[in-house]
Structure formats: structure tokens, C-alpha cells
Short mmCIF file of C-alpha atoms and ligand atoms in Angstrom, two decimals:
data_model
loop_
_atom_site.label_atom_id
_atom_site.label_comp_id
_atom_site.label_asym_id
_atom_site.label_seq_id
_atom_site.Cartn_x
_atom_site.Cartn_y
_atom_site.Cartn_z
CA MET A 1 37.35 248.61 279.46
CA ARG A 2 33.70 247.68 279.66
CA ASP A 3 31.55 245.59 276.83
CA ALA A 4 29.78 248.59 275.03
CA PRO A 5 26.30 247.22 274.42
CA LEU A 6 25.59 246.82 270.74
CA ASP A 7 23.94 249.96 269.33
CA LEU A 8 20.59 247.98 267.56
CA HIS A 9 18.73 251.10 266.33
CA GLY A 10 20.17 253.75 264.25
CA ASP A 11 22.63 254.01 261.45
CA GLY A 12 25.78 254.12 263.08
CA PRO A 13 28.69 252.12 263.34
CA ARG A 14 28.06 248.71 266.10
CA ARG A 15 30.58 248.18 268.86
CA ALA A 16 30.68 244.74 269.92
CA PHE A 17 32.99 242.74 272.83
CA GLY A 18 34.78 239.80 273.20
CA HIS A 19 35.88 238.57 276.38
CA GLY A 20 39.96 237.45 277.28
CA LYS A 21 39.69 233.94 279.09
CA VAL A 22 41.83 231.70 281.17
CA ILE A 23 41.42 227.75 281.09
CA LEU A 24 41.27 226.81 284.34
CA LEU A 25 41.53 222.89 284.15
CA GLY A 26 41.63 220.55 280.84
CA GLU A 27 43.72 222.39 278.19
CA HIS A 28 45.03 219.68 275.76
CA ALA A 29 42.29 216.98 277.20
CA VAL A 30 39.82 218.92 275.91
CA VAL A 31 41.05 218.37 272.39
CA TYR A 32 40.19 214.75 273.06
CA ASP A 33 36.97 215.28 274.05
CA GLN A 34 37.66 215.45 277.84
CA PRO A 35 36.08 218.22 279.91
CA ALA A 36 37.87 221.17 280.83
CA LEU A 37 36.75 224.45 282.70
CA GLY A 38 37.29 227.81 281.33
CA ALA A 39 36.07 231.12 282.58
CA GLY A 40 35.69 234.48 280.91
CA LEU A 41 37.58 237.56 281.78
CA SER A 42 36.51 241.12 281.94
CA LEU A 43 39.44 241.99 279.98
CA GLY A 44 38.73 241.85 276.40
CA VAL A 45 38.76 243.28 272.76
CA TRP A 46 36.36 245.50 271.39
CA ALA A 47 35.23 246.16 267.63
CA GLU A 48 33.45 248.48 266.09
CA ALA A 49 31.98 247.82 262.55
CA GLY A 50 30.95 250.47 259.50
CA ASP A 51 31.04 251.09 256.32
CA GLY A 52 34.21 251.28 254.70
CA THR A 53 36.58 249.42 252.30
CA GLY A 54 37.71 246.23 253.60
CA GLU A 55 39.83 247.36 256.21
CA LEU A 56 40.82 246.52 259.68
CA THR A 57 42.67 248.85 261.93
CA ALA A 58 43.85 248.66 265.74
CA SER A 59 45.81 252.30 265.72
CA GLY A 60 46.29 251.54 269.47
CA TRP A 61 48.20 248.32 268.50
CA ASN A 62 49.67 250.31 265.18
CA LEU A 63 48.17 247.40 262.89
CA ARG A 64 46.56 247.82 259.44
CA ALA A 65 45.06 244.56 257.66
CA ARG A 66 42.69 244.11 254.47
CA ALA A 67 40.54 241.24 254.22
CA GLY A 68 42.05 238.24 252.53
CA ASP A 69 45.62 240.01 252.76
CA GLY A 70 48.66 237.69 253.45
CA THR A 71 48.39 238.15 257.17
CA ALA A 72 46.52 236.05 259.94
CA ILE A 73 44.18 238.59 260.85
CA GLY A 74 43.36 239.79 257.03
CA GLN A 75 42.75 235.96 256.66
CA ALA A 76 40.64 235.52 259.51
CA PHE A 77 39.00 238.84 259.21
CA ALA A 78 38.05 237.64 255.58
CA ALA A 79 36.89 234.16 256.71
CA ILE A 80 34.26 236.19 259.22
CA LEU A 81 33.08 238.09 256.29
CA SER A 82 32.74 235.09 253.86
CA ARG A 83 30.64 233.49 256.45
CA LEU A 84 28.13 236.18 257.45
CA GLU A 85 27.67 236.76 253.58
CA VAL A 86 29.29 240.24 254.11
CA ASP A 87 31.07 242.28 251.00
CA ALA A 88 34.57 242.25 252.36
CA ALA A 89 34.90 245.51 249.95
CA LYS A 90 32.45 247.68 252.00
CA VAL A 91 32.65 246.77 255.71
CA ASP A 92 35.73 248.53 257.65
CA VAL A 93 36.25 247.41 261.56
CA ARG A 94 38.44 249.26 264.21
CA LEU A 95 40.11 247.10 267.29
CA GLY A 96 40.90 248.10 270.75
CA GLY A 97 41.60 246.42 273.83
CA ASP A 98 43.42 245.57 277.03
CA LEU A 99 44.16 241.92 276.31
CA PRO A 100 48.00 240.36 276.58
CA THR A 101 48.48 238.60 273.66
CA ARG A 102 50.36 235.14 272.70
CA ALA A 103 49.41 234.31 276.50
CA GLY A 104 46.98 231.90 276.76
CA LEU A 105 44.10 234.78 277.28
CA GLY A 106 42.03 233.75 274.82
CA SER A 107 43.00 237.31 272.58
CA SER A 108 42.25 235.43 269.35
CA ALA A 109 38.99 234.37 269.94
CA ALA A 110 38.03 237.60 271.71
CA ILE A 111 39.08 239.16 268.23
CA GLY A 112 36.79 236.70 266.32
CA ILE A 113 33.98 237.09 268.59
CA ALA A 114 34.38 240.90 268.90
CA VAL A 115 34.89 241.40 264.88
CA ALA A 116 32.02 238.73 264.10
CA ARG A 117 29.43 240.62 266.19
CA ALA A 118 29.66 243.85 265.57
CA VAL A 119 30.04 243.06 261.54
CA ALA A 120 26.29 240.87 262.25
CA ALA A 121 25.03 243.86 264.13
CA VAL A 122 26.06 246.53 261.26
CA ARG A 123 24.71 244.37 258.61
CA GLY A 124 21.79 243.27 260.28
CA LYS A 125 22.76 239.60 260.52
CA ASP A 126 22.66 237.00 263.52
CA ALA A 127 24.49 238.29 265.75
CA GLY A 128 24.18 234.66 268.26
CA ALA A 129 24.52 231.48 266.24
CA LEU A 130 25.78 232.69 262.89
CA ALA A 131 28.40 235.28 264.41
CA LEU A 132 29.83 232.37 266.33
CA ALA A 133 30.31 230.15 263.76
CA ALA A 134 32.00 233.07 261.77
CA ALA A 135 34.32 233.52 265.19
CA ALA A 136 34.95 229.86 264.90
CA ASP A 137 36.10 230.21 261.26
CA ALA A 138 38.52 232.94 261.96
CA GLU A 139 39.88 230.62 265.01
CA VAL A 140 40.51 227.91 262.56
CA VAL A 141 42.79 230.18 260.79
CA PHE A 142 44.60 231.27 263.65
CA HIS A 143 44.85 227.97 265.24
CA GLY A 144 44.09 225.40 263.43
CA THR A 145 41.71 222.60 264.94
CA PRO A 146 40.64 224.94 268.01
CA SER A 147 38.24 222.82 270.42
CA GLY A 148 35.94 225.38 270.99
CA ILE A 149 36.73 226.37 274.68
CA ASP A 150 38.14 230.01 273.96
CA LEU A 151 35.13 230.71 271.80
CA ALA A 152 32.84 229.99 274.09
CA ALA A 153 34.11 231.23 277.25
CA ALA A 154 35.41 234.87 274.95
CA SER A 155 31.39 234.94 273.78
CA SER A 156 30.01 234.35 277.40
CA GLY A 157 32.74 235.88 279.63
CA GLN A 158 30.79 233.36 282.37
CA VAL A 159 32.97 230.10 284.07
CA GLY A 160 31.75 227.03 282.68
CA ARG A 161 32.34 223.46 281.60
CA PHE A 162 33.42 222.69 278.03
CA GLN A 163 33.30 219.46 276.24
CA LYS A 164 33.55 219.14 272.22
CA SER A 165 30.80 216.65 271.84
CA VAL A 166 28.63 218.62 274.92
CA GLY A 167 29.36 222.49 273.99
CA TRP A 168 29.35 225.20 276.86
CA ARG A 169 27.26 224.92 280.24
CA PRO A 170 27.70 227.40 282.52
CA ILE A 171 28.83 226.65 286.17
CA ALA A 172 27.26 227.77 289.37
CA VAL A 173 30.15 229.29 291.13
CA LEU A 174 29.05 229.04 294.98
CA GLN A 175 32.02 231.93 295.72
CA PRO A 176 33.73 234.23 293.01
CA MET A 177 37.75 233.50 293.70
CA THR A 178 40.46 235.54 292.79
CA LEU A 179 43.46 234.32 290.37
CA CYS A 180 46.82 235.80 290.39
CA VAL A 181 47.58 235.45 286.72
CA GLY A 182 51.41 235.34 285.71
CA LEU A 183 53.03 236.15 282.24
CA SER A 184 56.01 234.29 281.40
CA GLY A 185 56.84 236.68 278.30
CA VAL A 186 57.40 233.93 276.31
CA ALA A 187 54.58 233.63 273.00
CA ARG A 188 52.90 230.61 273.06
CA ASP A 189 52.22 228.80 270.09
CA THR A 190 48.57 226.88 270.39
CA ARG A 191 49.18 224.50 266.76
CA ALA A 192 52.81 223.51 267.60
CA GLN A 193 51.43 222.34 271.40
CA VAL A 194 48.44 220.48 270.39
CA ASP A 195 50.55 219.08 267.27
CA ALA A 196 53.30 217.92 269.57
CA VAL A 197 51.08 216.33 271.76
CA ARG A 198 49.31 214.49 269.45
CA ARG A 199 52.63 213.38 268.15
CA LEU A 200 53.29 212.46 271.84
CA ARG A 201 50.21 210.44 272.17
CA ASP A 202 50.55 208.97 268.95
CA ARG A 203 53.97 207.46 269.70
CA THR A 204 53.43 206.24 273.10
CA PRO A 205 49.88 205.32 274.27
CA GLN A 206 49.79 205.49 277.63
CA VAL A 207 49.97 209.44 277.19
CA GLN A 208 46.11 208.78 276.86
CA ALA A 209 45.97 208.14 280.31
CA VAL A 210 47.50 211.50 281.48
CA ILE A 211 44.46 212.69 278.90
CA VAL A 212 41.82 211.21 280.56
CA ALA A 213 43.35 211.95 284.32
CA ALA A 214 43.47 215.80 283.16
CA GLY A 215 39.78 215.18 282.32
CA ALA A 216 38.87 213.94 285.44
CA VAL A 217 40.69 216.73 287.26
CA ALA A 218 38.33 219.21 285.59
CA LEU A 219 35.43 217.00 286.58
CA ALA A 220 36.58 217.42 290.40
CA GLY A 221 37.31 221.05 289.61
CA GLU A 222 33.67 221.82 288.72
CA SER A 223 32.34 220.24 291.96
CA ALA A 224 34.73 222.51 293.92
CA LEU A 225 33.80 225.42 292.52
CA GLU A 226 29.92 224.24 293.13
CA ARG A 227 30.59 223.99 296.59
CA GLY A 228 33.00 226.91 296.68
CA ASP A 229 36.21 224.74 297.81
CA ILE A 230 38.99 226.72 297.04
CA ASP A 231 41.37 224.45 298.92
CA GLU A 232 40.50 221.53 296.62
CA LEU A 233 40.69 223.29 293.46
CA GLY A 234 44.25 224.47 294.52
CA ARG A 235 45.44 221.21 294.61
CA LEU A 236 43.79 220.29 291.54
CA PHE A 237 45.49 223.05 290.08
CA ASP A 238 48.75 221.31 291.24
CA VAL A 239 48.02 218.04 289.88
CA ALA A 240 46.94 219.60 286.76
CA HIS A 241 50.22 221.38 286.22
CA GLY A 242 51.76 218.19 286.92
CA LEU A 243 50.03 216.17 284.40
CA LEU A 244 50.48 219.11 281.69
CA ALA A 245 54.42 218.90 282.44
CA ALA A 246 53.84 215.18 281.46
CA LEU A 247 52.54 216.32 278.47
CA ARG A 248 55.73 218.14 277.98
CA VAL A 249 53.65 221.41 277.63
CA SER A 250 55.46 223.08 280.81
CA SER A 251 58.68 225.09 280.35
CA PRO A 252 61.36 226.45 282.58
CA GLU A 253 59.41 230.13 283.00
CA LEU A 254 56.15 228.49 283.64
CA ASP A 255 57.77 226.20 285.95
CA THR A 256 59.29 229.15 287.73
CA LEU A 257 56.21 231.32 288.32
CA VAL A 258 54.56 228.27 289.46
CA HIS A 259 56.86 227.42 292.00
CA LEU A 260 57.57 231.48 292.81
CA ALA A 261 53.53 231.19 293.38
CA ARG A 262 53.44 228.30 295.90
CA GLY A 263 56.44 229.96 297.63
CA ALA A 264 54.51 233.51 298.01
CA GLY A 265 51.61 231.30 299.65
CA ALA A 266 49.65 229.85 296.56
CA ILE A 267 47.26 226.69 297.63
CA GLY A 268 47.82 226.06 293.93
CA ALA A 269 49.39 226.91 290.42
CA LYS A 270 49.38 225.76 287.21
CA LEU A 271 50.06 226.53 283.48
CA THR A 272 46.72 227.97 281.37
CA GLY A 273 45.98 226.94 277.56
CA ALA A 274 48.44 226.00 275.35
CA GLY A 275 51.84 225.54 277.34
CA GLY A 276 55.49 226.33 275.82
CA GLY A 277 55.11 229.76 276.91
CA GLY A 278 52.21 231.97 277.74
CA ALA A 279 50.57 232.53 281.25
CA VAL A 280 50.01 230.53 284.67
CA ILE A 281 47.09 231.11 287.34
CA ALA A 282 47.44 230.60 290.78
CA LEU A 283 44.92 230.86 293.67
CA ALA A 284 46.42 232.54 296.85
CA PRO A 285 43.58 233.67 298.79
CA GLY A 286 44.74 236.65 301.13
CA HIS A 287 48.13 236.38 299.54
CA GLU A 288 47.63 237.61 296.15
CA ARG A 289 50.16 240.83 295.96
CA ASP A 290 52.61 238.43 297.51
CA VAL A 291 52.31 236.50 294.63
CA LEU A 292 52.54 239.68 292.38
CA ALA A 293 55.48 240.67 294.15
CA LYS A 294 57.55 237.41 293.84
CA TRP A 295 56.78 237.36 290.35
CA ALA A 296 57.56 241.19 290.15
CA ALA A 297 60.75 240.92 291.60
CA ALA A 298 61.45 238.00 289.09
CA GLY A 299 60.68 240.13 285.91
CA PHE A 300 57.22 238.65 285.17
CA LYS A 301 54.59 240.64 284.81
CA GLY A 302 51.12 239.78 286.45
CA PHE A 303 47.63 240.82 287.39
CA MET A 304 44.70 239.24 289.37
CA ALA A 305 41.30 238.81 287.90
CA GLN A 306 38.24 237.99 289.54
CA ILE A 307 36.05 234.77 288.58
CA GLY A 308 32.75 233.46 289.06
CA SER A 309 31.45 236.87 289.94
CA SER A 310 27.78 237.32 288.97
CA ARG A 311 28.65 240.99 288.06
CA ARG A 312 29.73 241.30 284.72
CA ASP A 313 32.81 243.97 285.26
CA SER A 314 34.68 241.82 287.29
CA SER A 315 37.01 243.41 289.60
CA LEU A 316 40.41 243.39 287.64
CA ASP A 317 43.83 244.88 288.69
CA PRO A 318 45.70 244.81 285.79
CA VAL A 319 49.56 245.45 286.70
CA GLY A 320 51.68 246.56 284.01
CA ILE A 321 50.32 244.93 280.95
CA ALA A 322 51.18 246.28 278.05
CA THR A 323 51.47 243.38 275.51
CA PRO A 324 51.81 244.60 271.41
CA LEU A 325 48.65 242.92 269.79
CA PRO A 326 50.02 242.80 266.19
CA ARG A 327 52.96 240.23 266.66
CA ALA A 328 50.21 237.70 268.08
CA LEU A 329 48.33 237.90 264.61
CA GLY A 330 51.03 237.30 262.54
CA VAL A 331 51.61 241.05 260.97
CA GLU A 332 54.19 243.25 262.01
CA ALA A 333 53.51 246.70 263.37
CA ARG A 334 53.18 249.35 261.03
O1 LIG B 1 45.20 229.10 272.64
P1 LIG B 1 45.05 228.52 274.23
O2 LIG B 1 46.74 229.14 275.04
O3 LIG B 1 44.10 229.37 275.14
O4 LIG B 1 44.79 226.97 274.10
C1 LIG B 1 44.19 226.63 274.03
C2 LIG B 1 43.67 225.30 274.71
C3 LIG B 1 44.13 223.79 273.94
O5 LIG B 1 43.40 222.90 274.95
C4 LIG B 1 45.99 223.81 274.34
C5 LIG B 1 43.87 223.91 272.40
C6 LIG B 1 42.60 223.90 272.40
O6 LIG B 1 42.16 224.19 270.88
O7 LIG B 1 41.34 223.71 273.23
#
């Protein structure tokens, strides 16, 4: 799947793309204004907008929703149209893509960005800042109080550092790196995990030190990326996984994926995103196929993703990705 350029000339429907993402370091800490690192994936979601009656469909996912209906996707669609001041009754959007969902890979942000940009383009609105604000409104529908890192990575597609009070800063990665992404097969619920960490921090003030440490690990990861020090980044992945486990957002499946990866030669592995379910990432230079094979033998799907490549279409090797989208969006397939 490739990002089709927006056709800003002519009267036809407009197509836009939102990238999936992985959080390399700093998830959860980022909610408390600590720095975090994110990386866009070339996997993602495309949206095509044109004249219509307020319908959002994804035929590949057997999904049909209306702006403002009772579903999360319908509410998110309405929020986008409202921010863009577009008449809901007069626009249709079609969605497609290749991103596993409810896996912490940023599918909701990718959808928000793609839909907002496509609708903005077809109605002659600002496909930059205004579309980003519209996608942020959609993220609130999906996730409550998101930090914004998913959206930043979904819109930029690059590796960057994100901090709530500062925003997104691209990182000049010295050399591209291949990540193994392993799917636990357990849906994660970002809002529930963020709330659980907040309760833990409220009850046990020492948890704040874990959050600050996770932010420091993210900063160290940034300098490792700039130096091209993959070994150090791997060690930081391991430290980060331990800190996330201390925040109680790991799970038996995520821990199993991490340990299998390390056993197959990974130099570091951690859960990525909100946790509880979702995905892990592993750095295993020269052993990527071994990691995927170990995961597959244990019944877990996985794929490779290159990050930090200057090429937009960084090489991706999806292996057995077939995750239905609709459940992620709070709707049942029809
Ligand atoms: O939705 P996910 O799984 O990509 O996780 C989001 C990352 C958190 O830091 C847990 C929440 C946030 O809003 O940043």
C-alpha cells in the first residue's frame, strides 16, 4: 500500500493516507509530558472522499457507518466533519488499508488523518493544521485523552520525538533499522490502560519515578538513533519493557513474545503502545527471520518494518497480517 498523492486539481474524489506507527520508547510516560519516540510505518490507511450522503464505508472490512450514528467510527467521522465545517449529509468516504488494528499500531490515528485530509481536500479546506485538528477530535472519540504521539507519527510517517508541551520533532536517524513487530492477538484498550496507570500513580506516588525514568530512556534512545547505535537502542528496549511491566501494562502474551524474541537472538524487545494486549517490537540485526519463525511456531503473527529510512516507501515485509478492522472501530461487521 502506498500513499497516493492528493489530487488537488480537478473535480474527482480526493484520496489521502495516514501512516501506522510504532512507539519506540516512552509510551504512557508521554501522557505525563515526558518525551517519547515514535516511528511511522509505510503500512497505513487510505481514505477517499467525494460527494455523497454522509456515509463511511470500507468494503474490504465489510464496514458501513454514518456520520454521528451510535458507533465510535460514526462519531469520529462526525467530529472530523464538524471541525472542517463540512455538511455531513453531502460527503461520503471510502476507507481501505493494510494495518493490523487494536494492536497499538496507530490505526485509529491513521484513519483520522486519512479521512480528515481527504475530506479537507475535496471541500477545498486546509489539509494541514485544520485537518490535523479534525483528526485530533476523532482521536478523542476513540481514546479519551490521547497524548498526540499517534497522530504526529500518523501524519508525518517519520521517526521523531514527541512531547505534549513541545510537539513532534523529526529525528535524523543515522542508519535505517529493521524492527520485528509481533502481534499478541489480544486487543488492547488504550483508554483502559491509560486510566489504570493514572490510578496506579495516584495511589502509589513512587510510580512517578518510573514514568520519569521511561522519559529518560526515550531521550537516551534518541541519541542512540542519531549515533546509529543499535546495540544501545536494544538495551534501552529491554529497560523500557521492564519499566512498562512496573506500570502493570504488560501481559503474559506480551512477555512471551519479548522472551521468545530475545531467545531467537534479539538484542532488545519491548511492548509497544498502550499494552495489555497489542504488539511488541524487537531489534534483532541478522536474526529477524529467526524471531518471526519463533513467534510463528508459538502461534503469533509478526512482520518486519524498516524505520528511519529516507525512502518514504520503507521496505516492509508483512507476514500473515489479516486483522479485521471493524472491531477496532467499535462497530460490528455487516
Ligand atoms: O494507542 P496506542 O496503543 O498506540 O498507545 C498510545 C500510547 C499511550 O502513551 C499509552 C497513550 C497516549 O495517548 O500517548
